[in-house]
Coordinates of C-alpha atoms in Angstrom, one line a residue:
M1 CA 98.9 190.8 130.3
A2 CA 100.6 191.9 133.3
G3 CA 99.0 189.7 135.4
R4 CA 99.4 186.9 132.7
D5 CA 103.2 187.7 132.7
R6 CA 103.4 187.7 136.6
I7 CA 101.9 184.1 136.3
V8 CA 104.4 182.9 133.7
H9 CA 107.5 184.5 135.9
L10 CA 106.2 182.9 139.0
L11 CA 105.7 179.4 137.6
R12 CA 109.2 179.5 135.8
Q13 CA 110.6 180.6 139.5
L14 CA 108.7 177.5 141.1
E15 CA 110.0 175.4 138.4
R16 CA 113.9 176.3 138.9
T17 CA 113.6 175.9 142.8
A18 CA 112.1 172.5 141.9
C19 CA 114.8 171.3 140.3
R20 CA 118.2 173.0 139.0
C21 CA 119.6 170.4 136.9
P22 CA 120.4 171.0 133.6
A23 CA 117.4 169.5 132.1
H24 CA 115.1 171.7 134.1
S25 CA 117.0 175.1 133.5
H26 CA 117.3 177.8 130.7
T27 CA 120.9 176.3 129.9
F28 CA 119.7 172.8 128.8
H29 CA 121.7 171.7 125.8
Q30 CA 118.5 171.8 123.5
G31 CA 117.2 175.4 124.3
A32 CA 114.1 176.4 126.2
A33 CA 111.6 178.6 124.1
A34 CA 111.5 182.1 125.4
A35 CA 108.0 183.2 126.8
G36 CA 104.9 183.3 124.4
D37 CA 107.6 181.5 121.5
R38 CA 105.6 178.4 121.2
K39 CA 108.0 176.4 119.1
T40 CA 108.4 173.6 122.0
D41 CA 105.2 172.7 123.9
Y42 CA 104.3 174.5 126.8
A43 CA 101.8 172.1 128.2
F44 CA 101.6 168.3 129.2
E45 CA 98.7 166.1 129.7
M46 CA 97.8 163.5 132.3
A47 CA 96.0 160.5 131.1
S48 CA 95.3 156.9 132.4
S49 CA 92.9 153.9 132.7
N50 CA 91.0 153.4 135.6
I51 CA 92.7 151.0 137.8
R52 CA 90.9 148.7 140.4
Y53 CA 93.5 147.1 142.8
G54 CA 92.9 143.7 144.9
A55 CA 93.2 140.1 145.7
G56 CA 90.7 138.4 143.8
V57 CA 89.5 141.6 142.2
S58 CA 89.0 139.6 138.8
A59 CA 85.5 138.0 140.2
E60 CA 84.2 141.5 139.5
V61 CA 84.5 141.6 135.6
G62 CA 81.5 139.7 134.7
M63 CA 79.5 142.3 136.9
D64 CA 81.4 145.2 135.2
L65 CA 80.7 143.7 131.5
Q66 CA 76.8 143.5 133.1
N67 CA 77.3 146.9 134.5
L68 CA 78.6 148.3 130.6
G69 CA 75.3 146.4 129.2
A70 CA 77.4 143.9 127.2
Q71 CA 75.9 141.8 124.7
N72 CA 78.9 140.3 122.9
V73 CA 82.3 140.0 124.5
C74 CA 85.6 139.2 122.6
L75 CA 88.3 137.7 125.2
M76 CA 91.8 137.8 124.2
T77 CA 94.6 135.6 125.8
D78 CA 97.4 133.4 125.0
R79 CA 96.8 129.5 124.9
T80 CA 99.5 129.2 127.8
L81 CA 97.0 131.2 130.1
T82 CA 94.3 129.6 128.9
R83 CA 95.3 126.5 131.3
L84 CA 96.2 128.9 134.4
P85 CA 93.8 130.6 137.2
P86 CA 94.0 134.2 135.9
V87 CA 92.0 133.3 132.7
Q88 CA 89.8 130.5 134.5
A89 CA 89.1 133.0 137.4
V90 CA 87.8 135.6 134.4
L91 CA 85.6 132.8 133.0
E92 CA 84.0 131.5 135.9
S93 CA 82.9 135.2 136.4
L94 CA 81.8 135.6 132.9
V95 CA 79.6 132.5 133.5
R96 CA 78.3 133.3 136.9
N97 CA 77.3 136.5 135.6
R98 CA 75.5 135.1 132.3
V99 CA 77.8 137.0 130.1
R100 CA 77.7 136.1 126.4
F101 CA 81.7 135.8 125.1
Q102 CA 84.0 134.3 122.5
V103 CA 87.3 133.7 123.1
F104 CA 90.5 134.4 121.0
D105 CA 93.5 132.5 122.4
D106 CA 96.2 132.8 119.4
V107 CA 97.6 136.0 121.0
R108 CA 101.9 135.7 120.1
V109 CA 104.0 136.3 123.1
E110 CA 105.8 139.4 121.4
P111 CA 103.3 139.9 119.1
S112 CA 103.7 140.9 115.3
D113 CA 101.7 142.7 112.8
S114 CA 100.8 139.4 111.2
S115 CA 99.9 138.2 114.8
F116 CA 97.9 141.8 115.1
K117 CA 96.6 141.0 111.7
E118 CA 94.9 137.7 113.1
A119 CA 93.4 139.0 116.2
I120 CA 92.1 142.2 113.9
S121 CA 90.1 139.7 111.5
F122 CA 88.9 137.8 114.5
A123 CA 87.5 140.9 115.9
K124 CA 86.0 142.2 112.8
K125 CA 83.7 138.9 111.9
D126 CA 81.7 139.6 114.9
S127 CA 79.7 142.9 116.2
F128 CA 82.1 142.8 119.5
D129 CA 80.5 145.7 122.2
V130 CA 83.3 145.4 124.6
F131 CA 87.2 143.9 124.9
V132 CA 88.4 141.8 127.7
A133 CA 92.5 141.1 127.7
V134 CA 93.5 138.8 130.0
G135 CA 97.5 138.3 130.1
G136 CA 100.6 140.4 129.9
G137 CA 101.7 143.3 127.5
S138 CA 101.3 140.9 124.2
V139 CA 97.9 140.4 125.3
I140 CA 96.7 143.7 126.3
D141 CA 98.4 145.2 123.1
T142 CA 96.7 143.1 120.9
C143 CA 93.7 143.3 122.1
K144 CA 94.0 147.2 121.7
A145 CA 95.1 146.7 118.0
A146 CA 91.9 144.4 117.6
N147 CA 89.3 147.0 118.9
L148 CA 91.0 149.9 117.5
Y149 CA 90.8 148.6 113.4
S150 CA 87.5 146.7 114.1
C151 CA 86.0 150.3 115.0
H152 CA 87.6 151.5 111.9
P153 CA 87.0 148.7 109.3
D154 CA 88.0 150.6 106.2
A155 CA 91.5 151.6 107.7
D156 CA 94.8 150.4 106.4
F157 CA 96.9 148.8 109.0
L158 CA 100.1 151.6 108.5
D159 CA 97.3 154.3 108.8
F160 CA 97.7 154.5 113.0
V161 CA 101.1 153.3 113.3
N162 CA 103.6 155.7 114.5
A163 CA 105.6 157.4 111.9
P164 CA 108.0 157.2 110.0
I165 CA 107.1 153.4 109.6
G166 CA 103.6 154.0 109.6
K167 CA 101.1 157.2 108.8
G168 CA 100.6 158.2 112.3
R169 CA 97.1 159.7 111.7
P170 CA 95.0 160.3 115.0
V171 CA 92.4 158.0 116.6
T172 CA 89.2 160.0 116.0
R173 CA 86.4 157.7 116.7
T174 CA 85.4 156.5 119.9
L175 CA 86.5 153.0 120.5
K176 CA 84.6 150.0 122.3
P177 CA 85.4 149.5 126.4
L178 CA 88.3 147.6 126.8
I179 CA 88.8 145.8 130.1
A180 CA 92.5 144.5 130.7
V181 CA 93.3 142.2 133.3
P182 CA 97.3 142.0 133.7
T183 CA 99.0 138.8 134.5
T184 CA 102.7 140.0 134.8
A185 CA 104.0 142.7 136.7
G186 CA 106.0 144.8 134.0
T187 CA 104.3 146.3 130.9
G188 CA 101.8 148.7 132.6
S189 CA 99.8 148.2 129.5
E190 CA 96.6 148.4 131.7
T191 CA 97.2 152.1 132.1
T192 CA 98.6 153.5 128.8
G193 CA 97.3 154.2 125.0
V194 CA 100.3 152.2 123.5
A195 CA 100.2 148.8 121.5
I196 CA 103.6 147.6 120.6
F197 CA 104.4 144.7 118.0
D198 CA 107.3 143.3 116.1
Y199 CA 107.0 144.8 112.1
E200 CA 108.2 142.1 110.1
P201 CA 109.3 143.6 107.0
L202 CA 112.1 146.0 109.2
K203 CA 112.6 143.1 111.9
A204 CA 112.3 145.9 114.6
K205 CA 109.7 146.8 117.0
T206 CA 107.2 149.7 116.9
G207 CA 103.8 150.4 117.6
I208 CA 100.5 152.1 117.4
A209 CA 100.3 155.2 120.7
S210 CA 97.1 157.0 121.0
R211 CA 95.3 158.1 124.1
A212 CA 92.0 156.6 122.5
L213 CA 93.8 153.1 123.0
R214 CA 93.6 153.5 126.8
P215 CA 91.5 150.6 128.6
T216 CA 88.7 151.7 130.1
L217 CA 89.4 149.9 133.0
G218 CA 92.1 148.0 134.4
I219 CA 91.8 145.2 136.9
V220 CA 95.0 144.5 139.0
D221 CA 94.5 141.4 140.8
P222 CA 97.8 140.4 142.5
L223 CA 97.0 136.7 142.9
H224 CA 97.7 136.6 139.3
T225 CA 101.4 137.1 139.8
L226 CA 101.7 134.2 141.7
S227 CA 101.9 132.0 138.1
M228 CA 104.7 134.0 136.8
P229 CA 107.5 131.8 136.4
E230 CA 111.0 133.2 137.8
R231 CA 112.3 134.3 134.8
V232 CA 108.9 135.9 133.6
A233 CA 108.9 138.0 136.9
A234 CA 112.5 139.2 136.4
N235 CA 111.8 140.4 132.9
S236 CA 108.8 141.7 133.7
G237 CA 110.5 143.8 136.9
F238 CA 113.1 145.0 134.3
D239 CA 110.3 146.5 132.2
V240 CA 109.3 148.3 135.3
L241 CA 112.6 149.5 136.1
C242 CA 113.5 150.8 133.0
H243 CA 110.1 152.4 132.4
A244 CA 110.5 154.4 136.1
L245 CA 114.1 155.4 134.8
E246 CA 113.7 156.1 131.3
S247 CA 110.8 158.5 132.1
Y248 CA 112.1 160.2 134.9
T249 CA 115.3 160.9 133.0
A250 CA 113.5 161.9 129.6
L251 CA 113.4 165.4 127.9
P252 CA 111.2 167.6 129.8
Y253 CA 108.2 168.1 128.3
S254 CA 108.6 172.1 127.7
Q255 CA 111.8 171.2 125.9
R256 CA 110.0 168.8 123.3
A257 CA 109.3 170.0 119.7
P258 CA 107.1 170.7 118.1
C259 CA 104.5 172.4 119.9
P260 CA 101.1 170.9 118.4
T261 CA 98.8 173.4 116.7
N262 CA 95.7 171.5 118.1
P263 CA 95.8 169.3 121.2
I264 CA 95.0 166.2 119.5
N265 CA 98.2 165.9 117.7
R266 CA 100.0 165.9 121.4
P267 CA 101.5 162.9 121.8
A268 CA 101.2 160.3 124.4
Y269 CA 104.5 160.4 125.2
Q270 CA 105.3 164.1 126.0
G271 CA 108.6 164.1 128.1
S272 CA 109.2 164.4 131.6
N273 CA 106.8 166.1 133.8
P274 CA 106.1 167.1 137.6
I275 CA 103.3 164.4 137.6
S276 CA 104.9 161.6 136.0
D277 CA 108.3 162.2 138.0
V278 CA 106.0 161.3 141.1
W279 CA 104.8 157.9 139.9
S280 CA 108.4 157.0 138.3
R281 CA 110.1 157.9 141.6
H282 CA 108.1 155.8 143.6
A283 CA 108.1 152.9 141.2
L284 CA 111.7 152.8 141.4
S285 CA 111.7 152.9 145.3
V286 CA 109.5 149.9 145.1
V287 CA 111.5 148.1 142.4
S288 CA 114.4 148.4 145.0
K289 CA 112.7 147.0 147.8
Y290 CA 110.9 143.8 146.4
M291 CA 112.0 142.9 143.0
K292 CA 114.6 140.6 144.0
R293 CA 112.2 139.2 146.3
A294 CA 109.4 138.8 144.0
V295 CA 111.9 136.9 141.7
R296 CA 113.4 134.7 143.9
D297 CA 110.2 133.5 146.0
S298 CA 107.0 133.1 143.8
E299 CA 104.8 132.6 147.0
D300 CA 106.1 135.9 148.7
L301 CA 102.9 137.3 148.1
E302 CA 103.9 140.9 149.6
A303 CA 106.7 141.0 147.1
R304 CA 104.3 139.9 143.9
S305 CA 101.8 142.1 144.8
S306 CA 104.2 145.3 145.1
M307 CA 105.7 144.3 141.9
H308 CA 102.0 144.4 140.3
L309 CA 101.3 147.8 141.9
A310 CA 105.1 149.1 140.5
S311 CA 104.2 148.4 137.2
V312 CA 101.0 150.2 137.5
F313 CA 102.9 153.3 139.2
A314 CA 105.4 153.4 136.6
G315 CA 102.5 152.6 133.7
I316 CA 100.9 155.8 134.8
G317 CA 104.6 157.8 134.5
F318 CA 105.9 156.7 131.3
G319 CA 102.0 156.5 129.7
N320 CA 102.4 160.1 129.8
A321 CA 106.2 161.2 130.0
G322 CA 107.7 158.4 127.7
V323 CA 110.4 156.6 127.4
H324 CA 113.9 157.0 125.4
L325 CA 116.8 155.2 124.3
C326 CA 116.8 151.8 126.4
H327 CA 113.3 151.2 124.5
G328 CA 114.3 152.5 121.3
M329 CA 117.3 150.5 121.3
S330 CA 115.5 147.3 122.4
Y331 CA 113.5 147.1 119.8
P332 CA 115.7 146.0 117.1
I333 CA 117.3 143.6 119.8
A334 CA 113.9 142.1 120.0
G335 CA 112.9 142.0 116.3
N336 CA 116.6 140.7 114.9
V337 CA 116.7 137.7 117.3
K338 CA 118.0 134.7 115.7
T339 CA 118.1 131.4 118.0
H340 CA 117.7 132.7 121.5
T341 CA 115.8 130.5 123.9
A342 CA 114.2 132.3 126.7
R343 CA 114.4 130.8 130.0
G344 CA 111.0 130.0 131.5
Y345 CA 108.6 130.9 128.3
S346 CA 106.7 128.4 126.9
V347 CA 107.4 129.3 123.1
E348 CA 108.4 127.5 120.2
H349 CA 110.0 130.6 118.2
P350 CA 113.6 132.4 119.2
L351 CA 112.7 135.0 121.8
V352 CA 114.6 137.8 123.7
P353 CA 112.0 139.0 125.9
H354 CA 110.7 142.3 125.9
G355 CA 112.2 143.4 129.4
L356 CA 115.5 141.5 129.1
S357 CA 115.8 143.6 125.9
V358 CA 115.2 146.8 127.3
V359 CA 117.6 146.1 130.4
L360 CA 120.7 144.8 128.3
T361 CA 121.3 148.2 127.3
A362 CA 120.6 150.2 130.7
P363 CA 123.9 150.6 132.1
A364 CA 125.4 151.9 129.0
V365 CA 122.5 154.6 128.2
F366 CA 122.4 155.8 131.7
S367 CA 125.9 156.4 131.6
F368 CA 125.6 158.5 128.2
T369 CA 122.7 160.5 129.5
A370 CA 124.0 161.5 132.6
P371 CA 125.6 164.7 131.9
M372 CA 122.3 166.0 130.6
C373 CA 120.7 165.8 134.3
P374 CA 123.4 164.7 136.6
E375 CA 120.9 164.8 139.6
R376 CA 118.5 163.1 138.1
H377 CA 120.6 160.0 137.9
L378 CA 122.1 159.9 141.3
E379 CA 119.1 160.4 143.0
A380 CA 118.0 156.7 140.8
A381 CA 121.2 155.2 141.8
E382 CA 120.7 156.3 145.5
I383 CA 117.1 155.1 145.3
L384 CA 118.5 151.6 143.9
G385 CA 121.2 151.4 147.0
A386 CA 124.3 153.3 146.1
D387 CA 125.9 155.6 148.3
V388 CA 126.1 158.8 146.5
R389 CA 127.1 161.3 149.4
Q390 CA 130.6 161.8 148.1
V391 CA 129.8 161.4 144.8
K392 CA 130.7 163.9 142.0
R393 CA 128.1 165.3 139.5
A394 CA 130.8 163.9 136.7
D395 CA 130.6 160.3 138.0
A396 CA 126.8 160.3 138.3
G397 CA 126.3 157.8 135.0
A398 CA 129.4 155.6 136.2
V399 CA 127.6 155.3 139.4
L400 CA 124.1 154.5 138.2
A401 CA 125.8 152.2 135.7
D402 CA 127.7 150.2 138.1
T403 CA 124.2 150.1 140.2
L404 CA 122.4 148.6 137.7
R405 CA 125.4 146.2 136.7
R406 CA 125.2 144.8 140.5
F407 CA 121.7 144.8 140.4
L408 CA 121.5 142.6 137.2
F409 CA 124.2 140.6 138.3
D410 CA 122.5 139.4 141.4
L411 CA 119.2 138.7 139.2
Q412 CA 121.5 136.3 137.0
V413 CA 120.8 138.2 133.8
E414 CA 122.2 137.2 130.7
D415 CA 126.0 139.1 130.2
G416 CA 125.0 141.6 127.6
L417 CA 123.9 141.3 124.0
G418 CA 126.7 138.7 123.3
A419 CA 124.5 136.2 125.6
V420 CA 121.6 136.4 123.6
G421 CA 123.2 135.6 120.3
Y422 CA 124.3 139.2 119.0
H423 CA 128.0 140.0 117.7
K424 CA 129.8 143.2 116.7
D425 CA 129.0 142.3 112.9
D426 CA 125.4 142.9 113.9
I427 CA 125.3 146.3 115.4
P428 CA 124.8 148.2 111.8
A429 CA 121.4 146.4 111.7
L430 CA 121.1 147.0 115.6
V431 CA 121.5 150.7 114.9
K432 CA 119.5 151.0 111.3
G433 CA 116.4 149.2 113.4
T434 CA 116.9 152.0 116.0
L435 CA 116.7 155.0 113.8
P436 CA 112.8 154.5 113.1
Q437 CA 112.0 154.7 116.7
E438 CA 111.7 158.6 117.1
R439 CA 108.6 158.5 118.8
V440 CA 110.6 157.4 122.1
T441 CA 114.4 158.1 120.8
K442 CA 113.8 161.9 120.4
L443 CA 112.9 161.9 124.1
S444 CA 116.3 161.2 125.2
P445 CA 117.9 164.2 127.5
R446 CA 121.0 163.8 125.0
A447 CA 121.3 164.2 121.4
H448 CA 122.5 161.0 119.9
T449 CA 124.0 160.2 116.5
E450 CA 124.0 156.7 114.8
E451 CA 127.7 156.8 116.1
D452 CA 126.6 157.3 119.7
L453 CA 124.0 154.4 118.8
S454 CA 126.9 152.0 117.8
R455 CA 129.0 152.7 120.7
L456 CA 126.1 152.0 122.8
F457 CA 125.5 148.7 121.4
E458 CA 129.0 147.8 121.4
T459 CA 129.3 148.8 124.9
S460 CA 126.5 146.5 125.8
M461 CA 128.0 143.3 124.3
K462 CA 129.2 142.8 127.8
L463 CA 127.9 143.7 130.9
Y464 CA 130.0 142.2 134.0

């Protein structure tokens, strides 16, 4: 026991040496568990899909399917993408390698429970032994759900949906292999075990989170990003930005409660941790250097390739650390959309794209969370270009918020929630839609009330 106690003591000393901010010290507002007291967690896990990166690498997918011994492949995409080079490249590879496949191209941009169920029904009609998703996060998440429920044909839809909306049951069966070919540089869904959708009865997003959902392989081909319209590139990039910021500032894993009694119950989103921190910081640096170029010039292969990798980096970071208030508040923003028409998106329904719904609250959120870990907020502001040499810790939130506003203004982002159709009268509904998002909101480094959420939405009505 003496040796074990010494190891615990040394680990705590290293932790305090590495970061002295409140979020990683014993003075953190929610309190740390004493040695041996496991009310909060004491461990974290790192999980990610295998990733293959390279220009033109999509041509290998047919060989991958042959190597897997695939006999009947389900390829999922959306109708817009069926006319674009990424899907054509994958189809050519499948045909060239004589892979038997069927295509489901009815994926909905920003999927709902209804659109998930349509894809699940398609997957259940045949005995598919491998799934392939070609598209952005909507396509990859839909394919994850189709794989999950086709392997659990008797499950009720809400069985695996996150609590409190669903039952949040752990996935105990092995799913079929899934190869994800992302065509946007944003969601990082090719690396994570999360599938997000609009739950129509509540007009809010929720999801399914399990490491079992992670794709077997993510094929990251930067050539595919050249087909992204300007606003799709912008909104996808904002998702990367917030993934990196939220995971880096999330509640530390050792402060998350409860501690699981069985490792199968340890959530995919565990809180900030030393390994996720590395991925998140690097993703933020890439966003700072390349995002504006990637948005403004669709033929800038260096910038778009770099943002594609940044999406992977941030995906590995947040896929294990999690996100918090920006994402939790974004779900009702997207779910309650009334008439907003998203620039650059070929859809017939009203839409606030995911990345936009996330970033509109970012200045308010990080101003709110900064007091819990000002050093991390200042570091993020500095990476994004702010001069923080003379900034006081107490001003960390204001500095990061102003830095974000300038970044968003330069990229012509709508002027707050008011510009996408929301008014102060909508705030109660937005708060109501945020409350069930405990999977992510509980990872906020700062405890919050309904009144706090109301103020954050109100502050976000106008950005500039």
